[in-house]
Coordinates of C-alpha atoms in Angstrom, one line a residue:
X1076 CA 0.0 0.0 0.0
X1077 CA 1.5 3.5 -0.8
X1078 CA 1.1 6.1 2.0
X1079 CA 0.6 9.5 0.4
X1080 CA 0.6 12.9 2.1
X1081 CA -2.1 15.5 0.2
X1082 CA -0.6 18.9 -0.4
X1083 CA -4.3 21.0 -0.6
X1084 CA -5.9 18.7 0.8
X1085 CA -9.1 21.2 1.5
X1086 CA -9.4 22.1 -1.3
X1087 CA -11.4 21.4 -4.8
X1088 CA -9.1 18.6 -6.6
X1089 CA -7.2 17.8 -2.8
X1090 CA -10.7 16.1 -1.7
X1091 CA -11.4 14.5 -5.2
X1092 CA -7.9 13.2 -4.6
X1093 CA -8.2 12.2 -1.1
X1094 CA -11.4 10.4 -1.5
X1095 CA -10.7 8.6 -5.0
X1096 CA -6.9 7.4 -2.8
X1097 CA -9.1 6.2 0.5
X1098 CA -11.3 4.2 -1.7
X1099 CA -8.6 2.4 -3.6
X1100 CA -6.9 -1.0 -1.8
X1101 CA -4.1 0.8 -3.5
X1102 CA -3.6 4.0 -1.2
X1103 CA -3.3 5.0 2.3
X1104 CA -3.9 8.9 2.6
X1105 CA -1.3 9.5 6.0
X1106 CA -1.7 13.4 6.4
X1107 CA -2.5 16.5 4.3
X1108 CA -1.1 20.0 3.9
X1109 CA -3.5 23.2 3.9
X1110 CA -3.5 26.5 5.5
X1111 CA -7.2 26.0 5.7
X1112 CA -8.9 23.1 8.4
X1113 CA -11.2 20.9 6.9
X1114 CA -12.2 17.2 7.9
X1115 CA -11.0 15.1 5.8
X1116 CA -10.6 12.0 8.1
X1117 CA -6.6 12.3 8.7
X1118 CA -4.5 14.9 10.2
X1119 CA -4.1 17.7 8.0
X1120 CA -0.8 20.2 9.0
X1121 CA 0.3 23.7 7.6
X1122 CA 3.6 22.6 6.1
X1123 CA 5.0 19.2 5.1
X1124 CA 7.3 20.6 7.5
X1125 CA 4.9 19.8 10.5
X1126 CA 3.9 17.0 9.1
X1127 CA 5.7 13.4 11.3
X1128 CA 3.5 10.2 9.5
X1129 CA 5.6 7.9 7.6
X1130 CA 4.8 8.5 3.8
X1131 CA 5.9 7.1 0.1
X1132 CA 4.9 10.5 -2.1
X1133 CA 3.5 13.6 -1.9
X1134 CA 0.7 15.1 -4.2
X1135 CA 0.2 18.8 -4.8
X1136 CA -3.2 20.1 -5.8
X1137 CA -2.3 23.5 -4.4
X1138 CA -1.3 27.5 -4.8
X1139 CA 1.6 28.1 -7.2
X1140 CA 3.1 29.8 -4.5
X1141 CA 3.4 27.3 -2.6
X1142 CA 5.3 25.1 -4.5
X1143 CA 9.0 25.6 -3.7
X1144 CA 8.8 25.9 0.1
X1145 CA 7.0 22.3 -0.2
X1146 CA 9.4 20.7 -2.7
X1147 CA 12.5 22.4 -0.4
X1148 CA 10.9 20.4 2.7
X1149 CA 10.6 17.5 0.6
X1150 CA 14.0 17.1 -0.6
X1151 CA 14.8 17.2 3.4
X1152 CA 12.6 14.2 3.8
X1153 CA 13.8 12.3 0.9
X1154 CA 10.1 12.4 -0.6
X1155 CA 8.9 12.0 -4.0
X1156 CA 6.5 14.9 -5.0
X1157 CA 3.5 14.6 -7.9
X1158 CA 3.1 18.2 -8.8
X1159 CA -0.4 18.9 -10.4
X1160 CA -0.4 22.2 -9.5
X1161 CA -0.8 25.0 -12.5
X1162 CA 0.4 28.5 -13.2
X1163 CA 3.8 28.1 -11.8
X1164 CA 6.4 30.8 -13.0
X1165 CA 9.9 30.3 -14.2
X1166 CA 11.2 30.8 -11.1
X1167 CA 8.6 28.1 -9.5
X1168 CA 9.5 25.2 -12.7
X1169 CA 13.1 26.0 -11.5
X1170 CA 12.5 25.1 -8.0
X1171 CA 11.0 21.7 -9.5
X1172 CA 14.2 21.0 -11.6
X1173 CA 16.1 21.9 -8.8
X1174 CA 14.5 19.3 -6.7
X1175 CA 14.6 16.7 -9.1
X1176 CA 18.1 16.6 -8.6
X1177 CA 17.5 15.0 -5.5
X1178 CA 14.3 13.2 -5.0
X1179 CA 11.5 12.1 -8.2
X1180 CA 9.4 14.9 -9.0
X1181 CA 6.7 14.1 -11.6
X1182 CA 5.2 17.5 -13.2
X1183 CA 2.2 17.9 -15.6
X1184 CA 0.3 20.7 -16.6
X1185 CA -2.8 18.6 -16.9
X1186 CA -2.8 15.2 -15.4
X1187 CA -5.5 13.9 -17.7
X1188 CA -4.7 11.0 -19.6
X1189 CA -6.6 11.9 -22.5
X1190 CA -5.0 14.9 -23.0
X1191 CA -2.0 13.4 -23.7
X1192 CA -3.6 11.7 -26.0
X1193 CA -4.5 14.9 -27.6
X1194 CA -1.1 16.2 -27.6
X1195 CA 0.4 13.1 -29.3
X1196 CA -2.9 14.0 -32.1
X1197 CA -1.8 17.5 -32.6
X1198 CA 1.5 16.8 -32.8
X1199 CA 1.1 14.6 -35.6
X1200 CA -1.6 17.0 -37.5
X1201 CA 0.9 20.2 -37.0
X1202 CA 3.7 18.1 -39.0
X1203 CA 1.3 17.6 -41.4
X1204 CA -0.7 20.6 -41.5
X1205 CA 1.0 23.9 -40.2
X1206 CA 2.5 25.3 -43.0
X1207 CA -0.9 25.6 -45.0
X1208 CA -3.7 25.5 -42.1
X1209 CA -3.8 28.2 -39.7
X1210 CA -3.9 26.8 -35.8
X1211 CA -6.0 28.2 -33.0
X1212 CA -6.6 26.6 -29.7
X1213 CA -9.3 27.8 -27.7
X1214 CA -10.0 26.6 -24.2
X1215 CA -12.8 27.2 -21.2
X1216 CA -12.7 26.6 -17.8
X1217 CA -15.0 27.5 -14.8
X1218 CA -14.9 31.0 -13.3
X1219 CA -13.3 30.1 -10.3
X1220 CA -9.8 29.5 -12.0
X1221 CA -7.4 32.2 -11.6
X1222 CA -4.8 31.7 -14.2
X1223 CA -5.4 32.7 -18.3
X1224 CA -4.4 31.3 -20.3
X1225 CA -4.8 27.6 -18.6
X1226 CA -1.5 26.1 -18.9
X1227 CA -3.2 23.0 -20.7
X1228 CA -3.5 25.3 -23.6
X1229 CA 0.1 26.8 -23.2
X1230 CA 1.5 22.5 -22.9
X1231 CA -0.9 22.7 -26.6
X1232 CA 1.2 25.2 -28.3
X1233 CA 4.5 24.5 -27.0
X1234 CA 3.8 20.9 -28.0
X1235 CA 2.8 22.0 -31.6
X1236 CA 6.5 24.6 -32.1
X1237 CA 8.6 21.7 -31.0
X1238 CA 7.9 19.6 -34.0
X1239 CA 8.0 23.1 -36.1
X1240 CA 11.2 24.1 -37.6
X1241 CA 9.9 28.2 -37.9
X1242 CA 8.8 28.6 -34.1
X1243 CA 5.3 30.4 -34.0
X1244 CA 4.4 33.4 -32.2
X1245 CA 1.5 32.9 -29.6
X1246 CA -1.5 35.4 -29.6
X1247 CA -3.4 36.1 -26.8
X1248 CA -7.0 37.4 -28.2
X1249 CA -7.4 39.5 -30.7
X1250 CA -9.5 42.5 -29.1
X1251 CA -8.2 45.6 -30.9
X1252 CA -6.3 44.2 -33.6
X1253 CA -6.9 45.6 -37.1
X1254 CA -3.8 44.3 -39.0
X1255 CA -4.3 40.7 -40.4
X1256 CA -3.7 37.5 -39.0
X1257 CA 0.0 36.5 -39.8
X1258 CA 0.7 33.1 -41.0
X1259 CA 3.0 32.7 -38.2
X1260 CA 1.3 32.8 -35.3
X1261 CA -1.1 30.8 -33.1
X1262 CA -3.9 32.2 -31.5
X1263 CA -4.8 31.0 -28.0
X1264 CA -8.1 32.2 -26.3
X1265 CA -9.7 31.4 -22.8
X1266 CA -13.4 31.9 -21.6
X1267 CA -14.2 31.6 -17.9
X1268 CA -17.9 30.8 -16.9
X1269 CA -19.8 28.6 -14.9
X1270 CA -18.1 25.3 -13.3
X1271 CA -17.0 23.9 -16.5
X1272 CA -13.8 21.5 -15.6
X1273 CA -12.3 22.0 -18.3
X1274 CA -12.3 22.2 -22.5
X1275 CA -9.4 22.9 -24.8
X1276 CA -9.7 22.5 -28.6
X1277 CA -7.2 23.1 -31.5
X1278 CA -8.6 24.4 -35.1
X1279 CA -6.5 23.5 -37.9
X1280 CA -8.2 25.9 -40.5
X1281 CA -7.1 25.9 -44.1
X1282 CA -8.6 27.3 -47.6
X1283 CA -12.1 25.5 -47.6
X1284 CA -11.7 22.8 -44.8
X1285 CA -11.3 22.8 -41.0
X1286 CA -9.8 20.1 -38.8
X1287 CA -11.1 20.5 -34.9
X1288 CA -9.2 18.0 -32.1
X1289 CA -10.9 18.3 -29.3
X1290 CA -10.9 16.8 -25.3
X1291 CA -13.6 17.9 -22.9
X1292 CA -13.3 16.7 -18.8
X1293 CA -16.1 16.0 -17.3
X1294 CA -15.2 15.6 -13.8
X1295 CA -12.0 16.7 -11.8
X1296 CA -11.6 12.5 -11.4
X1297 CA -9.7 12.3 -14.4
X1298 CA -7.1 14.6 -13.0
X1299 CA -6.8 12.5 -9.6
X1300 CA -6.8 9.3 -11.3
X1301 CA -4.0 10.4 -13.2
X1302 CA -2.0 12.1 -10.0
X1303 CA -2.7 8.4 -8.3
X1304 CA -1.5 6.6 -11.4
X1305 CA 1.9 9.2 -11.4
X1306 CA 2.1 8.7 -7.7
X1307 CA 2.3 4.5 -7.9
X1308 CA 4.9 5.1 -10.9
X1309 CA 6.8 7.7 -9.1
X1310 CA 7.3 6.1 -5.8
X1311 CA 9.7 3.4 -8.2
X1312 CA 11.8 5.8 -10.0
X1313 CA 15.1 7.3 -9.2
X1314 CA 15.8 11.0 -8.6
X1315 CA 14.7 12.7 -11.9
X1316 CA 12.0 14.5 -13.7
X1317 CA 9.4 12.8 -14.8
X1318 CA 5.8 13.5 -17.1
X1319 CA 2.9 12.5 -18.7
X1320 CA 5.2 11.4 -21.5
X1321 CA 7.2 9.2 -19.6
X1322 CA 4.6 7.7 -17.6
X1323 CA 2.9 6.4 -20.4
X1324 CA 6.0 5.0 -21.9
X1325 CA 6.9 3.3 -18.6
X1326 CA 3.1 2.0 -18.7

């Protein structure tokens, strides 16, 4: 049984987490981190610091912020860390590199498997496609989520200029523009309404035909089945960085 410590525990995706690990043979949920109190049926602590239960792996559904100071108490601990939070900053992803150099840190932008699956599509269609289609990726979330664009639509577009030989520029909206759209860009828009978990698409558009890839969440348990699944293939690996990517060759 692996003996996981829940970094957000109180919050939206910490309990989808927390219950989808209790009710798995597979996962013992020790302790959990949050600057809020909430009952969740284990003690929960402000800091991994604080926190004195035996554990295999952490998993961070949590604040940006928050990140470094909990993969800096990790490394003294000589625990792995799944990080599923978003939004982090360059300064934040280099806090995860730097941490990988001591303990396994798995980071993903999106934890859902499908979208992986989506990236591997675009990938493929953006060889194929990008020097005569134009590419747009539009994505919606509910109105509760802070950062814009989501960074699921960000891992999109990076995704499609690494198989690219002429980089594109991304486009954030196009409110006030009047000049015309340049070949060499991709647009990337975000709507925020109601408690949609999350939908990101990616319009190939060409002269006379249109190619849409699409994934649409319906649940937050997609993303903690996939922290659980990164969790039970982290708790194996050595000190490294680790994704989506390499989970699912490892799988």
């Amino acid at each position: 049984m692996i003996r996981v410590i829940i970094n957000g525990c109180c919050g939206k995706m910490g309990k989808v987490v927390a219950s989808m690990a209790s009710s798995s043979p597979d996962f013992e949920v020790v302790a959990g981190i949050d600057q809020n109190q909430c009952q969740c049926g284990f003690p929960v602590y402000k800091s991994l610091d604080e926190v004195n239960e035996d554990a295999d792996v952490v998993i961070d559904f949590s604040y940006h912020t928050a990140v470094p100071q909990l993969l800096k108490a990790a490394v003294s601990k000589n625990l792995p860390v799944v990080v599923a939070t978003t939004g982090l900053d360059d300064e934040e992803i280099n806090s995860v590199i730097e941490a990988s150099k001591y303990i396994p840190v798995f980071r993903s932008v999106n934890m859902s498997l499908g979208i992986n699956v989506l990236l591997s599509l675009v990938k493929e269609a953006a060889k194929v496609l990008s020097n005569d289609f134009d590419i747009e990726i539009l994505e919606m979330h509910h109105n509760m989520k802070k950062d814009s664009p989501s960074g699921t639509a960000l891992l999109i577009a990076d995704t499609i200029n690494k198989v690219l030989n002429d980089k594109k520029e991304y486009v954030y909206g196009r409110h006030s523009k009047t000049d015309l759209r340049d070949k060499n860009e991709i647009g990337i828009h975000a709507l925020r309404g109601g408690t949609v978990v999350g939908e990101h698409e990616v319009i190939f558009a060409g002269h006379d035909e249109i190619i849409k890839i699409s994934h649409s969440a319906r649940s937050r348990e997609i993303f903690g089945n996939g922290a659980l699944f990164a969790a039970k293939f982290l708790v194996n690996q050595k000190p490294g960085l680790y994704d989506m990517e390499s989970l699912v060759k490892k799988g």
